[in-house]
Amino acid sequence: LPSTLGRSGNATEAQSCHVCSSLRKHIDALEGELKQGITNKISEGGHVFVMHGNIRDIVCDAWLLPTTTDLRVDGWNREGEELWVPPDAPNDWGTGLDSQTANKRRVMRWSGFHGHESGTPYLVLCSLTGDVLSKCNVQLSWYIAGVELFLQAVAQDLRIEDGSAKGWHYSPNFGRAKPLLLVPVIGTGDGGFQEKIGHVLARLMLLCHELANTLDVDISIVTRDKKKFDALQTVRALGTDTSWHALPLHLQERASTLVRETSE
């Protein structure tokens, strides 16, 4: 025992070095697993971004252009620019808010558009005039459904059939890994949800996260309004960003255990 006590300092130091070395190996191994887990997650689905600026200035594959039942796009032209003239409304165009338009479509690719050099606009019926708003009790779900229809339509249009396990692939513009689709904040102007902006943004963010994953595309919510941009950042921070929870459970547990061990 005395001889053991006499060597206690060196033994403790050697033991400490051994623990540090072992811990370093665990950290390296966990870091590799975490990176692989994150890489696998990225390959499984896209990401959601929030951008502050003019949607027309952002390089993308496609963007949502809100329009009305008669395909008006007022307010989207730049000052001094020639007014845009959308194509005529197809026969199956309609809001779907009543029995007469129940099975009508709300999304149309604007082929031949030349006002935006870096992405194709999709006309989406999600702007309502006063007469329609006065006749129908329009719910927020109607606006959110318009965004969903846009994202699904673009993903379908961009798919290229192949012989891979998935059966198709994308060929995004400008060398991106995944297509980038742009979505403006809708329903908060004349749509009647100005007083429920937080609810609108939360629903929009949740939908975009779900479809970025299932459709394997990148989505950016774009607004020129600084307050809406700040609110979107807050909504994302409050829980719709699920990157940690997307990791396999055993990696979450191992990471949590390692943090506890290193802090003791």
PDB file of N, CA and C in Angstrom, residues 1-9:
ATOM      1  N   LEU A   1       0.817  -1.224   0.000  1.00  0.00           N
ATOM      2  CA  LEU A   1       0.000   0.000   0.000  1.00  0.00           C
ATOM      3  C   LEU A   1       0.844   1.264   0.000  1.00  0.00           C
ATOM      4  N   PRO A   2       1.899   1.363   0.867  1.00  0.00           N
ATOM      5  CA  PRO A   2       2.722   2.568   0.845  1.00  0.00           C
ATOM      6  C   PRO A   2       3.348   2.811  -0.518  1.00  0.00           C
ATOM      7  N   SER A   3       3.837   1.677  -1.134  1.00  0.00           N
ATOM      8  CA  SER A   3       4.468   1.886  -2.441  1.00  0.00           C
ATOM      9  C   SER A   3       3.452   2.380  -3.477  1.00  0.00           C
ATOM     10  N   THR A   4       2.202   1.899  -3.340  1.00  0.00           N
ATOM     11  CA  THR A   4       1.156   2.349  -4.248  1.00  0.00           C
ATOM     12  C   THR A   4       0.858   3.821  -4.074  1.00  0.00           C
ATOM     13  N   LEU A   5       0.818   4.235  -2.800  1.00  0.00           N
ATOM     14  CA  LEU A   5       0.571   5.646  -2.528  1.00  0.00           C
ATOM     15  C   LEU A   5       1.700   6.516  -3.054  1.00  0.00           C
ATOM     16  N   GLY A   6       2.912   5.959  -2.963  1.00  0.00           N
ATOM     17  CA  GLY A   6       4.044   6.743  -3.428  1.00  0.00           C
ATOM     18  C   GLY A   6       3.989   6.988  -4.922  1.00  0.00           C
ATOM     19  N   ARG A   7       3.345   6.081  -5.631  1.00  0.00           N
ATOM     20  CA  ARG A   7       3.280   6.256  -7.087  1.00  0.00           C
ATOM     21  C   ARG A   7       1.941   6.824  -7.552  1.00  0.00           C
ATOM     22  N   SER A   8       1.092   7.254  -6.598  1.00  0.00           N
ATOM     23  CA  SER A   8      -0.272   7.656  -6.942  1.00  0.00           C
ATOM     24  C   SER A   8      -0.319   8.789  -7.947  1.00  0.00           C
ATOM     25  N   GLY A   9       0.607   9.738  -7.810  1.00  0.00           N
ATOM     26  CA  GLY A   9       0.592  10.866  -8.735  1.00  0.00           C
ATOM     27  C   GLY A   9       0.828  10.435 -10.158  1.00  0.00           C
TER      28      GLY A   9
END
